[in-house]
Structures are given as C-alpha cells and as structure tokens.
Coordinates of C-alpha atoms in Angstrom, one line a residue:
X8 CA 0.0 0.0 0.0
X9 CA 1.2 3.8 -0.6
X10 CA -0.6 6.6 1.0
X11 CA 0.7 10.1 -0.3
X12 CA -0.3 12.5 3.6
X13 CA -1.2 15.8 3.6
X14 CA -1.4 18.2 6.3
X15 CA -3.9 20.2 5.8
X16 CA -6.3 23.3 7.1
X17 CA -9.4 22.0 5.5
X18 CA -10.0 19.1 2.5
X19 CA -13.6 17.7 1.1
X20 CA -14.5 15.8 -1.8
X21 CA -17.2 15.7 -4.2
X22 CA -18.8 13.5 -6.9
X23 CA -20.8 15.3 -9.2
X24 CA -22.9 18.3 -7.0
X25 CA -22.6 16.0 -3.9
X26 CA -20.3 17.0 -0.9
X27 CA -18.9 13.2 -0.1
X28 CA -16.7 14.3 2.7
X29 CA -15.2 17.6 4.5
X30 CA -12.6 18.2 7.5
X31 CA -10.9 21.2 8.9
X32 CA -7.7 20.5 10.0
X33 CA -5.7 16.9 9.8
X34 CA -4.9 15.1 7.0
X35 CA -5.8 14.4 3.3
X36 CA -4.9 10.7 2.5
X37 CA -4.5 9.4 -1.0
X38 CA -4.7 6.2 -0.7
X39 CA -3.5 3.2 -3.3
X40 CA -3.2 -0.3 -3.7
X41 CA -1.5 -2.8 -5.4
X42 CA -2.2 -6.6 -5.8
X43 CA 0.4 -8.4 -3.1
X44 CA -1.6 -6.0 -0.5
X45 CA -3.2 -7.2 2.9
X46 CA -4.9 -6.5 5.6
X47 CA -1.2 -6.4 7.4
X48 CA -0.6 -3.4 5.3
X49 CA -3.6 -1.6 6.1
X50 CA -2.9 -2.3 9.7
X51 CA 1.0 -1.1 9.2
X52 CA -0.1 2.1 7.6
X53 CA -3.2 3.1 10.0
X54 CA -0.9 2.5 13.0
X55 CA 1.7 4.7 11.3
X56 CA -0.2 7.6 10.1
X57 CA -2.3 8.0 12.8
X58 CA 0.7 8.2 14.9
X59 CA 3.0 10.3 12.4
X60 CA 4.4 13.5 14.2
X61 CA 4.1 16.1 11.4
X62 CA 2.0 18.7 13.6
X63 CA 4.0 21.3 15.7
X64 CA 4.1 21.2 19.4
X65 CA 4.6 24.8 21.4
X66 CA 7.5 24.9 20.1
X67 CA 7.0 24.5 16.5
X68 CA 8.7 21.1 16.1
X69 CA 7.1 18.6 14.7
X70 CA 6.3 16.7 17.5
X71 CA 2.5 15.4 17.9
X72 CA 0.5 13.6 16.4
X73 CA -3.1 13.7 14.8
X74 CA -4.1 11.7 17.5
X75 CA -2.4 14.0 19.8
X76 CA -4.3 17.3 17.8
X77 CA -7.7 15.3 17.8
X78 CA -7.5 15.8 13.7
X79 CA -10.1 14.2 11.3
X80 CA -8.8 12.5 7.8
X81 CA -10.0 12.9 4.4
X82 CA -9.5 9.4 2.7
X83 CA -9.6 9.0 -0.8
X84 CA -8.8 6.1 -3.0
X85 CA -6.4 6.8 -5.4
X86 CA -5.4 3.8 -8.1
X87 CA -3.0 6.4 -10.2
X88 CA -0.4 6.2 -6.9
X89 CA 0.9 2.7 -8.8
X90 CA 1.0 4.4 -12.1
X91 CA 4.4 3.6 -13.8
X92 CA 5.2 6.5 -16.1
X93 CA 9.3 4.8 -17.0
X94 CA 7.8 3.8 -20.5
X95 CA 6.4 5.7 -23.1
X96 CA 3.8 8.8 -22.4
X97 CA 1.1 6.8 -21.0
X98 CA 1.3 5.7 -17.6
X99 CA 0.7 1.8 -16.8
X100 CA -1.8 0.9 -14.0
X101 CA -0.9 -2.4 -14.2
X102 CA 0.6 -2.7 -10.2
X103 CA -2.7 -1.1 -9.1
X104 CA -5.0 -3.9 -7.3
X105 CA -8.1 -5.0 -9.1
X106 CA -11.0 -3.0 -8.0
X107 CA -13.1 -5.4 -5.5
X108 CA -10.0 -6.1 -3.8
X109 CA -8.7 -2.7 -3.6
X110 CA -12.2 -1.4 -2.2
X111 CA -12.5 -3.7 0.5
X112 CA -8.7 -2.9 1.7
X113 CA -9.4 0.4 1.3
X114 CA -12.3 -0.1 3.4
X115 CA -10.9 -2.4 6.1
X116 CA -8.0 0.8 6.3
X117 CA -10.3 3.5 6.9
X118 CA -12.2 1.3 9.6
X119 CA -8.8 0.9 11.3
X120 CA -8.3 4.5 11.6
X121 CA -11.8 4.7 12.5
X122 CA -10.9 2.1 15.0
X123 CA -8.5 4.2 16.9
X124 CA -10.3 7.3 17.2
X125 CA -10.1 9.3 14.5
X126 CA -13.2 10.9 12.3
X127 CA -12.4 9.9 9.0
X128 CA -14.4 10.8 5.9
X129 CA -14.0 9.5 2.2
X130 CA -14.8 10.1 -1.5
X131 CA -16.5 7.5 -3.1
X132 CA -14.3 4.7 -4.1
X133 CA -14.3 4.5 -7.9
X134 CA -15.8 7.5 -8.8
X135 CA -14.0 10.5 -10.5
X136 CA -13.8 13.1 -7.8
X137 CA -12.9 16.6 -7.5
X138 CA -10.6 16.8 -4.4
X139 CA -9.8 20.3 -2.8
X140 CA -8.1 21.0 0.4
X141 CA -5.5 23.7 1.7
X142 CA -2.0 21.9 2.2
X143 CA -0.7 23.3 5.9
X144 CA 3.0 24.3 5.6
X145 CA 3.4 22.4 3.0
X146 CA 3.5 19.1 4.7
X147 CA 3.6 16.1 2.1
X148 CA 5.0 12.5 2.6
X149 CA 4.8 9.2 0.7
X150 CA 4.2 6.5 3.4
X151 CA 4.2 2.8 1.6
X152 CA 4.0 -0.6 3.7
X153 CA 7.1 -2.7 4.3
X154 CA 8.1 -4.8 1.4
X155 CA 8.1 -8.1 2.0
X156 CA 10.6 -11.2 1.0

C-alpha cells in the first residue's frame, strides 16, 4: 500500500454536486493499492499515520500527532499512486489492485483508523472526484507498507 499524507487546514471531496466528505484540519490521505496487498498493510499504515508526528508542538517542532491534535482524515482512493510512467507517455496501471480487492482494503483501512479514534471521511471509491483542500505548511509525505521477502 502507498498513502501520499497531507497536512492540511481544510479538504472535502465531491462526486458530481454532492459533498462526499469535508474536515478542517488533519490530513488528506490518497490512498493506493497494489495486488500483493493485505490487511497487514492496512494495519502497518493506520498505526503509522495516525501516529506520524508532522504537527508542531509549542515549540513549533514537529512533534505530535493527529491523535495528539484530535484531527479528522480525508481518505480517498487513489489507483493512479501505482501508475508507472518509465515507458512511453502513457502511464501503466498495471501494479494497481483490481477494483473489488482494492475497495474492501481500502475499506478495512479506513475502519482501522476509525478504529482508533479518529473521524475519518471519504470520496467515493471508484468514482471521479474533485478533491480540494488547503496543504498546511506544505506538509507532504509518501508512506508505503514494508516490502516483503
């Protein structure tokens, strides 16, 4: 699994004229999955993003949490995060998992992170989306799940 994290102010998401899902400020998740995914990965990456420390303390170092702010996520699936652009002009999605699988990961992460505390709310998976949000500082990382042997 890679999940490309934003910090931000405020993110929502809309299919069509429907508002989907809206937060002020915590983090805007892009979430992608590839066929060897499990459930270990979505497990991996909800403990590790929910306990990332990319918000500023008193001090302004990075030092707590979004479970430590009380932060919401914005989740949305994102297939084009295994796109492999090395050949040609076209991207590949050939890494990306197949849809039903993908969904109910995608799922099964959100409930994890859910699980812990956190108010999370998504797009729709599948659908095209219009994503807007307000990046805080810029804060951007691309957190994947361990390879395996």
């Amino acid at each position: 699994m890679r999940v490309l994290v934003q910090r931000c102010k405020e993110a929502q998401v809309t299919v069509g004229d429907e508002l989907t899902g809206r937060i002020e400020s915590g983090l805007m998740l892009l979430v992608g999955i590839t066929h060897e995914d499990t459930e270990k990965d979505a497990i991996y990456l909800a403990d590790k993003i929910s306990g990332l420390r990319i918000f500023e303390d008193e001090q302004e170092k990075m030092n707590l949490s979004l479970l430590d702010v009380g932060g919401a996520v914005l989740s949305v699936s994102q297939f084009t995060l295994y796109g492999d652009c090395r050949k040609g002009k076209r991207p590949s999605f050939a890494a990306a998992a197949r849809p039903e699988a993908a969904e109910r990961l995608y799922e099964t992460f959100n409930q994890l992170l859910r699980d812990k505390g956190i108010h999370v709310e998504t797009g729709r998976f599948g659908a095209m989306m219009d994503v807007t949000f307000t990046n805080w500082g810029p804060v951007t990382l691309m957190v994947e799940s361990p390879l395996r042997d």
